[in-house]
Structure formats: C-alpha cells, structure tokens
Amino acid sequence: MPEARAADDTESLPGASSVRYEGATKRYGGSDRLAVDHLTLEVPAGEICVLVGPSGCGKTTAMRMVNRTVEMTEGDILIGGSSVREREPAQLRREIGYVIQQIGLFPHRTISENIGAVPDLLGWRKDRTEARSAELLALIGLDPELGDRYPVQLSGGQQQRVGVARALAADPLVMLMDEPFGAIDPINREHLQNEFLRLQAQVRKTVLFVTHDIDEAIKMGDRIAIMREGGKLEQYATPAEVLMAPATEFVEDFVGADRALKRLALMRVSDISLWEAPLAYVGQPTAEVRAKLDRDDVEVPYPLLVDAERRPLGWLSERDLGADTVPRQPDSPLGPLLELDDVMRDALADLLQGEAQYAAAVDHEGRIAGVLSVEIISEFLKSPRAKSDEHSAVERPHD
Amino acid sequence: MTSPALLAAVGEVGKGFIQERSSDTLPCQADSSKLFCFDWARENIGRYATPTLQQLELVVISVLIGFAIAFALSVFAHRHAWARPPLLAGTGILFAIPSIAFFLLLLPITGRGRETAIIALSAYTLQIIYRNVMVGLANVPDSVRDAARGMGLTDRQILWKVELPLATPEIVAGLRIATVSTVAIATLAVFAGGGGLGTQIYGGGNLSFTTSIIIAGAIAIFMALSFDVILLAIQRLATPWRRAAAA
C-alpha cells in the first residue's frame, strides 16, 4: 500500500491532480432528502480514495458529481484547485478517466478503437492514438492481437481490463471507478484488483473508487470514505485507522466483527517472515534431501521440488524419497502458489480453498522465496506484533 | 367505396392496352381456361420494361423520401420524449389508410401523376421505419450510453457515433420491410396515374387475362426479393461486430 505523502506535494503530481470536495451537496428535485449531504474531503494527488457504504448512501452520486454526469445542487468540487463548475462538461470529462461496473465498451468498435476513443475525441493524430492503444494493451497484459477483436469476443475479465485501459488512454488527471470489479467472479476479481494496484503503482493517478464491499475498500484504498444513508460522511481515514479506531457506531457495524481478520488485507506476503522449505532438485540423491529434513531447525516437514531456476514444481512425499534419486514427477501437486505481492487475506483464502497447510511463495521471476503456512498467519494474528504494526500504521503522519 | 371513380381510373389506364391487344389475338389468349399463355408472353415480354423501370423508380424514390422523413422524426423523438405518442399515432393513421383510397383521395389535391403516387407510398413507409429506428435506439445498452457520456462525448456525438451505428440492424430491418411492402403497394400507383407494374395487372380492366397478371406479379416478387437481399448484404457489411459475435 503506498504511503500517504506529505500535504505540500499533494496539489498535483505529473499526470495527477488532487480532488477536493467543498460542501458538495446533491438534492434531487422536489424531495427534502439529500443524496449527498455537504460532503467535504480532499483526495491527495496520486492516491486511491474509496467511497464505500450501503446502497443508497450516495457514494455513486458523490463520485459522479466530479465529472458532472450528476450536477451538484450546492457546494463545489475542485480538481487541482480549479472548480469543475467552470468547465464545459464534455471537455471536463475527457480529462477524467471513467470506468463503470457494466464496462460499457462500444460493441461496434474494436478493442483498439475502444481504447482510442478519448484520444480520438481530443483530436490526436491517428498514428499517435494507435501507438497509445498498443502501449496500453501491453500495460494491461493483453495480447496485442486482441486489439483487432470486438468486445464480444473477449472474456468478462479481459473486457474489464480494456475498460481500465480506455479510461487511462488520454492520461487523465483523475480516474472515477464505479464498482469496476463488481460483476466479476471472486477469483478473477482478486486478480484484477491486484493488477490494478500494480498498475496504479506505475501510473499514480488520483482515483475515486466506489464499492459497497468493505473488504475491497480496505484492500484498494489509500484512504476510505465511509458514507451512510442520506449522503453523510461517517469517517474519512486510512484503512488501518478505520479498522483500529472506527469513528462511529455505524462504521464499527459496517466494518464488521472480523476486524482482526480484515487487517490481513493490509499486508502482503512479503511483509511477514516466511518459512524455509527444504529444497530438492530433480536427480539429486534422496539421501541428501533426507539429511535436510532431519535437521533440528527444519520448519517445513516436506521437501519442495524445484527446477534448476529454483521455480517450485511440487511437493515430494515419503514414497518419492523411497527412490535413490529425486524423481522428475513429484507425488503431490504444488497446490496454491503465492506471490510476494499477494495480499495476506487473499493468500489465506488460497490456502483454505486449496485445503493446504503450506503454500509456496515466489518472487517476480517465479523463484521460490519461502513458504507460507496457516500456522504463520494464526500466530501473527495472536501476536502483539499485529497490534503494534497497526498502531504504527495509524500514527503514520498523513497530514 | 365501390367506385365509379375506381372503374374510371382503371378504364382510363387501360385504354391503349385494350386496343393493342385486340389487333392480334393468339389462340391461347382467347381461351380463358388457360392460366398462362406462353406464346403471348414470348411476344409481349418487351412491354414490361418501361413499367418495371417506373416501378423501380417509384419504390426507390418513395423509400428514400420516407426514410429521410422517418429518420428525422425518430431523431427528434429520441431527444424529446413528449413527441413519441403523437408521432406514433400520426404515422400509424397514415399506415392504416386503405391504399387505393389513399391514392384516390390524393387525386383532387395533387392531381394525377407520379408525384401523387410517391406521396402516398412514402407515407406508408413512415410508420415502419420510424418504429424500427426507435426500437434500435432503445436497444442501445444504457451502460454504453453512460460510458460514452462519462468519457466526454457530446449528445450529438453519442447519437451519431454510438447510438445510430448500434441501431443499424433494426434500422435496416425496417428498411427491408418498408421496401418490400412498397414494391407491393406500388402496383396500385396506377390508380393515381403513377405507372408501374400495375399498368400490366389492372390494365384494361380485363382481370380475367391471367397471363399478364402473373408476369407482372413475378417481376414484382423478384424485385422485392432483390431489394431484400441487397439490403441484407448492406446490413452485414455495415455491422462487422455482429458477425464477430456469431463466430
């Protein structure tokens, strides 16, 4: 999770602007109830602010007031210090990336044309737009050949990636994302979330992200704005602070009783000390492997078979070790494979889903970095370290 | 409305026709139990060229005019919801007028001739095309419209770059129905003095001579099918994304 930066460089970054709500209010014609009630908050440039709350809390309305797809009734919103009210709406929107749950790709345009839609509106030359489309396809990890396909030929996950690429095409100062991963199945959603966080680490946009899912908010947000019915802001803080010190009873209820578990969403696999597995190479004499297992300080009781590049292949069983040399095919499959960048909560989910005690964790090159076990996680949750980590997170200066 | 007017109209159209035919009567032509007289068809096929071209002209011009008007009405109604019920009712009434009555009712206003026929034929296409364009626009997913607006397309750009291209299949479907039915109705243009294949069907008021009716009918059917196939081909060329979906 990116560190909160000091305020003096939050007005603008190259390619991102701060977003400041100043008493922004939305009242729908004729009714007394407010959809958004005098919302005041500032999102520093380059950070992800998640607007979260139950349905009807006004989070989407609050987001849409930024690009004026919903016009506010009172108050103002400033992007990089200048009011959105003074801008011509269509012009304003071309500087703001827009991603929605239903994706809304243009069915009659190819993937490349979809990505190039805003550059097209801005009058970019054709070759520049095409180059940008290709660059973004690569950035979101799609095969360049998919550029000539139509949206209907892509999977839901691929379409959502294209939706993000399309929003980034003209290098917007701000991105609005309305439940962008809400319609994706849980496994792919996790992938897309991780991908987006990696992407965000590179592009550093100011993002307003709407979700009703507090877990997603904790995972994605540098800051979380928790809203409740009537468009009231209950708490605006870092995820750690929301978990450790809910400002109101509403926030406490909304965050839920499993706050301890949710803290796992704030950590990555690389943040915890992993166990070391005894490594075995194909063709190695099994006696050598047995010797490693017999050492007193062994943490994982099974040898992990790796290739010459130290990439994990599978776990060796007692039967495998009965042979003279380590076999090419391990007896037990590898099971869940984690990356150091994975969020701990997802890693735990993978362990539970795979009904595995241990999971190999690899670095960016796919080489073994250590082994995560259910035991490590439960020890961590019980330990005072978990608490002290949280406190330091809360006290981290972000003003 | 049985019709001195109708009979008068038919009679007038057919005058030349009767004279021509009586000058040289073939054996099978005289035998009214024969449905089709090949000898006559062979000798007289040339006389269908001009009516066929007239018919073609009537259809193309009427559908183009009808399309232009219906399209403009749909775009207006798409922006202004209040205009939809009156437009639907208005085009519906035009569509419901019996065809021959329509041609004859126009005669005192616009006189005999091709223009009168075109006015009536265009009026018939309005309802079909208008409804189809409206359905096509309504079928555009809201999410696509929302995304387009959020990305900074103006209302006009959304209409021309997103909504109308996506409505192409419905619009062309409307054109196909309108064109095929105009081919059929245009055979009645003869009652307004508009020429066309009707001259060979109702010509002379001698409706018992079936050979001529069959030939003219076959040409009309062939014309309708050809238009249909051409428009279908245009639709497929214009909507490559739909082929991608089917593949």
XYZ file of C-alpha atoms in Angstrom:
646
model
C 0.000 0.000 0.000
C 1.505 3.346 -0.976
C 2.490 5.593 1.890
C 0.453 8.713 2.440
C 2.508 11.620 1.253
C 3.001 14.978 2.887
C 0.456 17.640 2.038
C 2.723 20.113 0.303
C 3.134 17.922 -2.763
C -0.465 16.799 -2.998
C -1.851 19.588 -5.157
C -0.563 17.923 -8.291
C 1.812 15.239 -9.484
C 2.864 14.861 -13.072
C -0.305 13.355 -14.544
C -2.499 13.537 -11.440
C -4.399 16.236 -9.570
C -5.913 16.413 -6.126
C -9.695 16.321 -5.796
C -11.319 18.488 -3.142
C -14.998 18.331 -2.204
C -16.167 21.551 -0.574
C -19.603 21.092 0.928
C -20.709 19.308 -2.224
C -24.423 18.560 -1.961
C -26.967 16.830 -4.168
C -30.684 17.207 -3.661
C -32.952 15.505 -6.153
C -35.686 17.781 -7.436
C -38.605 18.305 -5.086
C -37.510 15.938 -2.323
C -36.178 17.051 1.036
C -33.816 14.111 1.377
C -30.279 14.697 0.333
C -28.425 12.200 -1.830
C -25.116 13.743 -0.805
C -25.023 15.938 2.276
C -22.387 18.708 2.371
C -19.502 16.397 1.582
C -16.106 17.855 2.365
C -12.939 15.859 1.867
C -9.679 16.019 -0.026
C -8.052 13.261 -2.022
C -4.340 13.992 -2.464
C -2.924 13.626 -5.958
C -1.896 10.091 -6.833
C -3.933 8.350 -4.126
C -6.870 5.968 -4.253
C -9.873 7.145 -2.267
C -12.566 4.505 -1.870
C -16.121 5.713 -1.341
C -17.863 2.901 0.479
C -21.229 2.386 2.112
C -24.535 0.543 1.827
C -26.687 1.057 -1.254
C -28.428 4.399 -1.256
C -25.670 6.117 0.703
C -24.899 8.464 -2.170
C -21.416 7.154 -2.930
C -22.004 6.850 -6.674
C -23.720 10.243 -6.773
C -20.765 11.737 -4.929
C -18.391 10.236 -7.495
C -20.456 11.326 -10.469
C -20.513 14.938 -9.344
C -16.788 15.084 -10.135
C -17.280 14.680 -13.895
C -20.692 16.351 -13.772
C -22.622 13.343 -15.004
C -24.600 14.343 -11.914
C -24.807 18.082 -11.281
C -24.392 19.146 -7.672
C -27.000 21.365 -6.076
C -24.677 23.227 -3.704
C -21.017 23.426 -2.868
C -18.102 22.806 -5.182
C -15.518 20.258 -6.274
C -12.018 21.378 -7.166
C -9.658 19.379 -9.344
C -6.083 20.542 -8.877
C -7.504 23.725 -7.344
C -9.948 24.696 -10.100
C -13.705 24.287 -9.922
C -15.441 21.701 -12.096
C -18.409 24.065 -12.284
C -16.460 26.407 -14.530
C -15.693 23.726 -17.081
C -17.723 22.712 -20.110
C -18.907 19.210 -19.078
C -17.835 17.275 -22.197
C -14.368 18.887 -22.122
C -14.025 18.207 -18.396
C -14.937 14.530 -18.847
C -12.232 13.978 -21.448
C -9.656 14.742 -18.738
C -11.209 12.284 -16.284
C -10.990 8.519 -16.712
C -14.318 6.737 -16.275
C -14.771 3.053 -15.501
C -18.150 1.514 -14.681
C -19.287 -1.877 -13.450
C -21.048 -2.791 -16.705
C -17.854 -1.714 -18.511
C -19.804 -0.154 -21.392
C -17.297 -0.912 -24.127
C -18.573 0.165 -27.544
C -19.744 -3.130 -29.097
C -19.280 -1.806 -32.639
C -15.680 -0.717 -32.175
C -12.629 -2.948 -31.972
C -10.634 -3.154 -28.751
C -8.007 -0.743 -30.109
C -10.694 1.687 -31.230
C -12.341 1.468 -27.820
C -9.075 2.293 -26.087
C -8.501 5.142 -28.531
C -11.945 6.669 -28.037
C -10.939 9.638 -25.857
C -7.706 10.417 -27.772
C -9.937 10.440 -30.860
C -12.243 12.996 -29.241
C -9.234 15.077 -28.307
C -8.167 15.095 -31.946
C -4.950 13.122 -31.611
C -3.303 12.070 -34.863
C -4.248 8.557 -35.897
C -0.776 7.044 -35.550
C -0.355 8.539 -32.069
C -3.699 7.072 -30.976
C -2.796 3.674 -32.397
C 0.577 3.705 -30.672
C -1.118 4.627 -27.398
C -3.651 1.792 -27.775
C -0.847 -0.702 -28.335
C 1.068 0.659 -25.339
C -1.981 0.299 -23.094
C -2.764 -3.210 -24.320
C 0.739 -4.159 -23.249
C 0.345 -2.332 -19.937
C -2.788 -4.301 -19.038
C -1.146 -7.517 -20.186
C -3.359 -8.319 -23.179
C -2.101 -9.947 -26.352
C -1.659 -7.191 -28.977
C -3.599 -9.374 -31.421
C -6.732 -8.800 -29.335
C -6.647 -5.174 -30.487
C -8.468 -6.101 -33.683
C -11.184 -8.111 -31.941
C -14.583 -6.841 -30.897
C -15.577 -6.641 -27.213
C -18.000 -9.559 -27.543
C -15.041 -11.828 -28.356
C -13.332 -11.141 -25.018
C -13.983 -12.641 -21.586
C -15.522 -10.502 -18.856
C -12.169 -10.054 -17.133
C -10.442 -9.048 -20.366
C -13.233 -6.591 -21.124
C -12.852 -5.003 -17.699
C -9.095 -4.602 -18.276
C -9.873 -2.901 -21.576
C -12.310 -0.660 -19.709
C -9.462 0.440 -17.425
C -7.103 0.906 -20.378
C -9.702 3.024 -22.175
C -10.022 5.238 -19.100
C -6.241 5.695 -18.962
C -5.787 6.360 -22.671
C -5.554 10.138 -22.649
C -3.524 10.161 -19.420
C -6.314 11.651 -17.284
C -5.621 13.673 -14.140
C -8.279 11.783 -12.197
C -9.951 8.376 -12.554
C -13.506 7.588 -11.489
C -14.229 3.900 -10.965
C -17.781 2.838 -10.131
C -17.741 -0.704 -8.706
C -15.346 -1.630 -11.505
C -14.884 -5.243 -10.409
C -18.382 -5.786 -9.020
C -19.605 -8.017 -11.857
C -16.507 -10.239 -11.985
C -16.346 -13.648 -10.261
C -14.382 -13.681 -6.974
C -11.200 -15.320 -8.282
C -10.865 -13.035 -11.282
C -11.839 -10.061 -9.155
C -8.855 -10.729 -6.913
C -6.585 -10.855 -9.977
C -7.996 -7.639 -11.365
C -7.664 -5.872 -8.016
C -4.014 -6.888 -7.718
C -3.347 -5.934 -11.305
C -4.920 -2.556 -10.810
C -2.821 -1.897 -7.705
C 0.321 -2.802 -9.648
C -0.813 -0.558 -12.487
C -1.561 2.271 -10.069
C 1.930 1.982 -8.604
C 3.193 2.814 -12.106
C 0.702 5.424 -13.296
C -0.051 7.137 -9.976
C -3.478 8.537 -10.797
C -5.821 10.161 -8.341
C -8.587 7.569 -8.146
C -12.101 7.789 -6.746
C -13.256 4.222 -6.372
C -16.816 3.304 -5.415
C -17.710 -0.036 -3.844
C -20.204 -1.439 -1.359
C -17.676 -4.081 -0.288
C -15.674 -3.048 2.782
C -13.056 -5.731 2.095
C -12.429 -4.306 -1.342
C -12.279 -0.822 0.166
C -9.644 -1.890 2.694
C -7.608 -3.596 0.032
C -7.765 -0.896 -2.634
C -7.878 2.345 -0.680
C -5.082 4.626 0.473
C -7.992 6.315 2.219
C -11.557 5.226 2.769
C -14.603 7.467 2.952
C -17.395 5.597 4.694
C -20.823 7.007 3.899
C -24.278 6.203 5.179
C -27.874 6.754 4.068
C -28.626 10.373 3.351
C -25.200 11.002 1.861
C -23.442 11.615 5.185
C -19.718 11.054 5.566
C -19.085 8.966 8.704
C -15.313 8.597 8.586
C -12.517 9.507 6.210
C -9.267 7.824 7.126
C -6.678 5.253 6.164
C -7.836 1.621 6.119
C -5.776 0.834 9.218
C -7.344 3.684 11.136
C -10.845 2.640 10.092
C -10.165 -0.880 11.369
C -8.404 0.145 14.576
C -10.470 3.152 15.526
C -13.910 3.250 13.910
C -15.173 6.799 14.358
C -18.831 5.927 14.886
C -21.040 3.008 15.755
C -22.154 2.904 12.147
C -18.584 2.455 10.942
C -17.981 -0.231 13.559
C -21.032 -2.163 12.349
C -20.187 -1.641 8.738
C -16.610 -2.805 9.130
C -17.895 -5.878 10.954
C -16.833 -8.074 13.837
C -13.985 -9.744 11.947
C -11.756 -6.692 12.054
C -8.723 -8.706 13.154
C -9.000 -10.863 10.075
C -9.502 -7.842 7.887
C -6.141 -6.499 8.971
C -4.689 -9.214 6.801
C -5.939 -7.210 3.866
C -3.446 -4.510 4.790
C -0.431 -6.783 4.489
C 1.341 -8.527 1.712
C 3.024 -11.910 1.815
C 6.398 -10.142 1.720
C 5.546 -8.317 4.980
C 5.743 -11.458 7.096
C 8.659 -13.793 7.753
C 8.116 -16.917 5.725
C 9.347 -20.390 6.459
C 12.105 -22.018 4.537
C 11.336 -25.277 2.761
C 13.953 -27.968 2.266
C 14.606 -27.792 -1.472
C 15.085 -30.822 -3.692
C 16.328 -30.863 -7.289
C 15.490 -33.439 -9.935
C 18.087 -36.189 -9.966
C 19.587 -35.249 -6.614
C 20.297 -38.268 -4.337
C 17.379 -38.633 -1.888
C 19.807 -39.184 0.972
C 20.859 -35.519 0.729
C 17.234 -34.427 0.891
C 16.579 -36.676 3.900
C 19.542 -35.108 5.659
C 17.973 -31.668 5.248
C 14.680 -32.959 6.678
C 16.429 -34.424 9.713
C 17.933 -31.143 10.803
C 16.503 -29.757 14.047
C 15.629 -26.334 12.701
C 13.528 -27.595 9.809
C 10.348 -25.533 9.523
C 8.512 -27.333 6.758
C 8.381 -31.122 7.051
C 8.103 -31.761 3.303
C 10.759 -31.244 0.665
C 9.816 -28.877 -2.161
C 10.870 -29.957 -5.647
C 12.263 -27.057 -7.678
C 13.772 -26.801 -11.144
C 17.273 -25.522 -11.919
C 15.954 -21.925 -11.730
C 14.553 -22.621 -8.262
C 10.988 -22.460 -9.561
C 8.720 -24.744 -7.485
C 7.333 -27.861 -9.196
C 5.609 -29.792 -6.402
C 5.979 -31.438 -3.026
C 7.816 -34.726 -2.508
C 6.156 -37.483 -0.494
C 7.638 -40.227 1.654
C 7.230 -42.559 -1.333
C 9.198 -40.209 -3.611
C 12.027 -40.303 -1.108
C 11.986 -44.105 -1.213
C 13.789 -43.960 -4.563
C 17.529 -43.371 -4.866
C 17.289 -40.071 -6.663
C 14.649 -37.350 -6.677
C 12.060 -38.184 -9.370
C 11.039 -35.819 -12.144
C 7.347 -36.073 -11.272
C 6.551 -35.219 -7.647
C 3.891 -37.243 -5.870
C 1.861 -34.287 -4.634
C 0.911 -31.318 -6.764
C 2.206 -27.906 -5.850
C -1.151 -26.654 -4.545
C -1.681 -22.923 -4.119
C 1.187 -20.799 -5.429
C 1.543 -17.336 -3.923
C 3.460 -14.266 -4.972
C 5.261 -11.961 -2.566
C 2.974 -9.137 -3.740
C -0.200 -11.005 -2.861
C -2.343 -9.538 -0.132
C -2.312 -11.725 3.000
C -6.069 -12.067 3.133
C -6.096 -13.461 -0.396
C -3.182 -15.737 0.439
C -5.099 -17.140 3.397
C -8.128 -17.628 1.177
C -5.957 -19.529 -1.309
C -4.635 -21.770 1.462
C -8.131 -22.509 2.741
C -9.533 -23.029 -0.719
C -6.714 -25.393 -1.668
C -7.180 -27.216 1.659
C -3.434 -26.834 2.050
C -1.318 -26.302 5.149
C 1.573 -24.848 3.184
C 1.864 -22.749 0.087
C 4.998 -21.848 -1.801
C 5.553 -18.130 -2.338
C 7.592 -16.937 -5.310
C 9.221 -13.680 -6.344
C 8.649 -11.790 -9.608
C 10.794 -14.233 -11.562
C 8.812 -17.163 -10.188
C 11.679 -18.335 -7.954
C 10.911 -19.748 -4.519
C 11.028 -17.096 -1.798
C 9.597 -19.070 1.103
C 6.629 -20.978 2.375
C 3.518 -19.536 3.984
C 1.540 -21.708 6.367
C -1.802 -21.374 8.103
C 0.188 -21.521 11.339
C 2.249 -18.445 10.459
C -0.948 -16.498 9.887
C -2.684 -17.572 13.056
C 0.452 -16.887 15.135
C 0.623 -13.470 13.552
C -2.990 -12.673 14.413
C -2.408 -13.657 18.050
C 0.904 -11.871 18.409
C 1.292 -8.410 19.891
C 3.210 -7.550 16.719
C -0.044 -7.415 14.807
C -1.308 -4.754 17.162
C 1.873 -2.703 17.220
C 2.030 -2.761 13.420
C -1.476 -1.419 13.299
C -0.677 1.345 15.745
C 2.307 2.479 13.782
C 0.112 2.469 10.700
C -2.478 4.618 12.427
C 0.092 7.064 13.685
C 1.764 7.325 10.307
C 1.603 11.021 9.528
C -0.573 11.863 6.566
C -1.333 15.492 7.026
C -66.393 2.576 -51.620
C -67.435 0.831 -54.791
C -66.414 3.065 -57.172
C -67.300 4.794 -60.272
C -64.044 6.586 -59.603
C -62.099 3.336 -59.381
C -63.589 1.950 -62.554
C -62.998 5.204 -64.305
C -59.394 5.184 -63.229
C -58.848 1.609 -64.331
C -60.585 2.211 -67.590
C -58.530 5.199 -68.415
C -55.258 3.477 -67.637
C -56.124 0.559 -69.844
C -57.393 2.257 -72.968
C -54.316 1.888 -75.111
C -53.768 -1.587 -73.832
C -57.061 -2.995 -74.999
C -56.705 -1.599 -78.445
C -53.241 -3.032 -78.843
C -54.269 -6.458 -77.750
C -57.443 -6.743 -79.832
C -55.482 -6.172 -83.018
C -53.733 -9.548 -82.822
C -55.276 -12.283 -80.681
C -53.374 -15.515 -80.101
C -55.224 -18.841 -79.675
C -54.270 -19.473 -76.054
C -55.042 -15.852 -75.212
C -58.648 -16.317 -76.159
C -59.010 -19.471 -74.072
C -59.851 -18.159 -70.608
C -59.383 -21.598 -69.000
C -55.602 -21.332 -69.648
C -53.820 -19.729 -66.677
C -50.688 -18.816 -68.587
C -50.209 -18.240 -72.293
C -46.555 -18.800 -73.211
C -46.953 -17.709 -76.814
C -48.302 -14.374 -75.702
C -45.620 -13.991 -73.028
C -42.847 -14.583 -75.587
C -44.178 -11.966 -77.944
C -45.049 -9.339 -75.362
C -42.302 -9.527 -72.761
C -40.813 -6.282 -74.074
C -43.813 -4.265 -72.961
C -42.865 -4.833 -69.287
C -39.576 -2.953 -69.487
C -40.979 0.524 -69.044
C -43.464 -0.378 -66.265
C -40.685 -2.230 -64.432
C -38.399 0.790 -64.546
C -41.255 3.020 -63.426
C -41.972 0.659 -60.567
C -38.303 0.634 -59.574
C -38.231 4.428 -59.588
C -41.402 4.671 -57.532
C -40.019 2.302 -54.896
C -36.549 3.824 -54.630
C -37.731 7.427 -54.518
C -40.587 6.716 -52.094
C -38.449 4.704 -49.685
C -35.673 7.313 -49.747
C -38.119 10.125 -49.023
C -39.897 8.050 -46.395
C -36.590 7.141 -44.780
C -35.390 10.747 -44.694
C -38.596 11.914 -43.024
C -38.942 8.970 -40.627
C -35.270 9.211 -39.655
C -35.560 12.904 -38.876
C -38.732 12.254 -36.871
C -37.044 9.469 -34.881
C -34.015 11.563 -34.037
C -36.347 14.326 -32.877
C -38.472 11.929 -30.822
C -35.337 10.352 -29.348
C -34.392 13.732 -27.877
C -37.931 14.786 -26.970
C -39.949 12.064 -25.298
C -43.152 14.112 -25.456
C -43.162 13.791 -29.252
C -43.287 9.998 -29.237
C -47.028 9.288 -28.700
C -48.259 11.824 -31.299
C -45.677 10.658 -33.852
C -46.552 7.016 -33.327
C -50.259 7.823 -33.667
C -49.740 10.088 -36.679
C -47.634 7.643 -38.680
C -49.996 4.870 -37.575
C -53.017 6.648 -39.044
C -51.233 7.160 -42.356
C -50.312 3.486 -42.376
C -53.904 2.441 -41.712
C -55.499 4.253 -44.662
C -56.534 1.677 -47.305
C -54.087 2.030 -50.176
C -56.443 2.541 -53.102
C -58.443 5.033 -51.072
C -55.275 6.930 -50.289
C -54.329 7.237 -53.959
C -57.822 8.322 -54.947
C -58.165 10.769 -52.047
C -54.972 12.499 -53.108
C -56.126 12.945 -56.690
C -58.201 16.097 -56.132
C -55.368 17.645 -54.101
C -52.228 16.799 -56.024
C -53.626 15.676 -59.349
C -52.818 12.550 -61.328
C -49.233 11.509 -61.778
C -46.101 10.037 -60.326
C -45.770 12.679 -57.578
C -49.119 11.715 -56.119
C -48.136 8.076 -56.044
C -44.826 8.894 -54.390
C -46.523 10.949 -51.703
C -48.788 8.055 -50.762
C -46.060 5.416 -50.968
C -43.683 7.497 -48.819
C -46.395 7.995 -46.244
C -46.801 4.236 -45.911
C -43.116 3.692 -45.107
C -43.053 6.248 -42.278
C -44.574 4.080 -39.577
C -42.386 1.038 -40.316
C -39.114 2.951 -40.493
C -39.928 5.269 -37.591
C -40.783 2.381 -35.280
C -37.684 0.442 -36.197
C -35.314 3.360 -35.711
C -36.909 3.998 -32.306
C -36.588 0.347 -31.313
C -32.973 0.319 -32.476
C -32.130 3.390 -30.414
C -33.963 1.997 -27.388
C -31.963 -1.253 -27.617
C -28.636 0.512 -27.134
C -27.453 -0.628 -23.683
C -27.615 2.111 -21.041
C -24.127 1.177 -19.901
C -22.720 2.033 -23.326
C -24.517 5.363 -23.310
C -23.318 6.047 -19.747
C -19.731 5.216 -20.639
C -19.884 7.394 -23.758
C -21.218 10.330 -21.789
C -18.707 9.837 -18.986
C -15.858 9.792 -21.498
C -16.850 13.184 -22.833
C -18.886 12.527 -25.964
C -21.454 15.258 -26.576
C -25.116 14.284 -27.085
C -24.690 14.688 -30.814
C -21.567 12.510 -30.831
C -23.333 9.870 -28.756
C -26.162 9.796 -31.313
C -24.014 9.637 -34.449
C -21.008 7.686 -33.208
C -22.633 5.269 -30.799
C -26.418 5.020 -30.854
C -27.128 5.065 -34.593
C -24.325 2.636 -35.534
C -25.589 0.246 -32.867
C -29.166 0.663 -34.122
C -28.132 -0.266 -37.689
C -29.590 -3.792 -37.612
C -33.030 -2.580 -36.554
C -32.924 0.367 -38.953
C -32.035 -1.853 -41.905
C -34.685 -4.366 -40.831
C -37.204 -1.520 -41.013
C -35.935 -0.520 -44.451
C -36.309 -4.089 -45.674
C -39.921 -4.373 -44.554
C -40.688 -0.896 -45.886
C -39.087 -1.614 -49.261
C -40.744 -4.987 -49.772
C -44.159 -3.643 -48.859
C -43.627 -0.579 -51.052
C -42.897 -2.853 -54.025
C -46.267 -4.481 -53.397
C -48.236 -1.289 -52.804
C -46.587 0.473 -55.752
C -48.513 -1.838 -58.105
C -51.522 0.278 -57.070
C -49.820 3.522 -58.131
C -51.576 3.096 -61.448
C -54.771 4.361 -59.784
C -53.058 7.671 -59.199
C -51.648 7.711 -62.689
C -48.216 6.816 -61.378
C -47.482 3.992 -63.834
C -45.511 0.957 -62.717
C -46.285 -2.755 -62.947
C -49.901 -2.031 -62.001
C -50.485 -0.954 -65.593
C -49.961 -4.553 -66.647
C -52.024 -6.048 -63.823
C -55.138 -3.886 -63.824
C -54.598 -2.687 -67.386
C -57.738 -2.634 -69.474
C -59.876 -3.704 -66.577
C -59.687 -7.225 -68.021
C -58.774 -9.101 -64.878
C -59.601 -12.465 -66.445
C -56.450 -12.375 -68.625
C -54.191 -14.010 -66.044
C -51.006 -14.279 -68.110
C -50.236 -10.578 -67.835
C -51.092 -10.567 -64.129
C -48.734 -13.465 -63.496
C -45.842 -11.909 -65.382
C -46.228 -8.545 -63.662
C -46.611 -10.292 -60.296
C -43.478 -12.352 -60.863
C -41.478 -9.243 -61.735
C -42.747 -7.539 -58.563
C -41.820 -10.539 -56.418
C -38.377 -10.738 -57.984
C -37.902 -7.019 -57.400
C -38.930 -7.316 -53.749
C -36.614 -10.258 -53.123
C -33.713 -8.474 -54.814
C -34.142 -5.394 -52.641
C -34.320 -7.616 -49.589
C -31.111 -9.459 -50.434
C -29.246 -6.242 -51.276
C -30.293 -4.564 -48.037
C -29.396 -7.650 -46.028
C -25.945 -7.653 -47.631
C -25.528 -3.955 -46.806
C -26.507 -4.625 -43.212
C -23.965 -7.403 -42.868
C -21.221 -5.266 -44.338
C -22.128 -2.362 -42.075
C -22.164 -4.399 -38.837
C -18.975 -6.487 -38.731
C -19.170 -6.711 -34.924
C -22.301 -8.825 -35.194
C -20.538 -11.373 -37.361
C -17.766 -11.443 -34.768
C -20.367 -12.231 -32.124
C -21.785 -15.112 -34.129
C -18.383 -16.637 -34.908
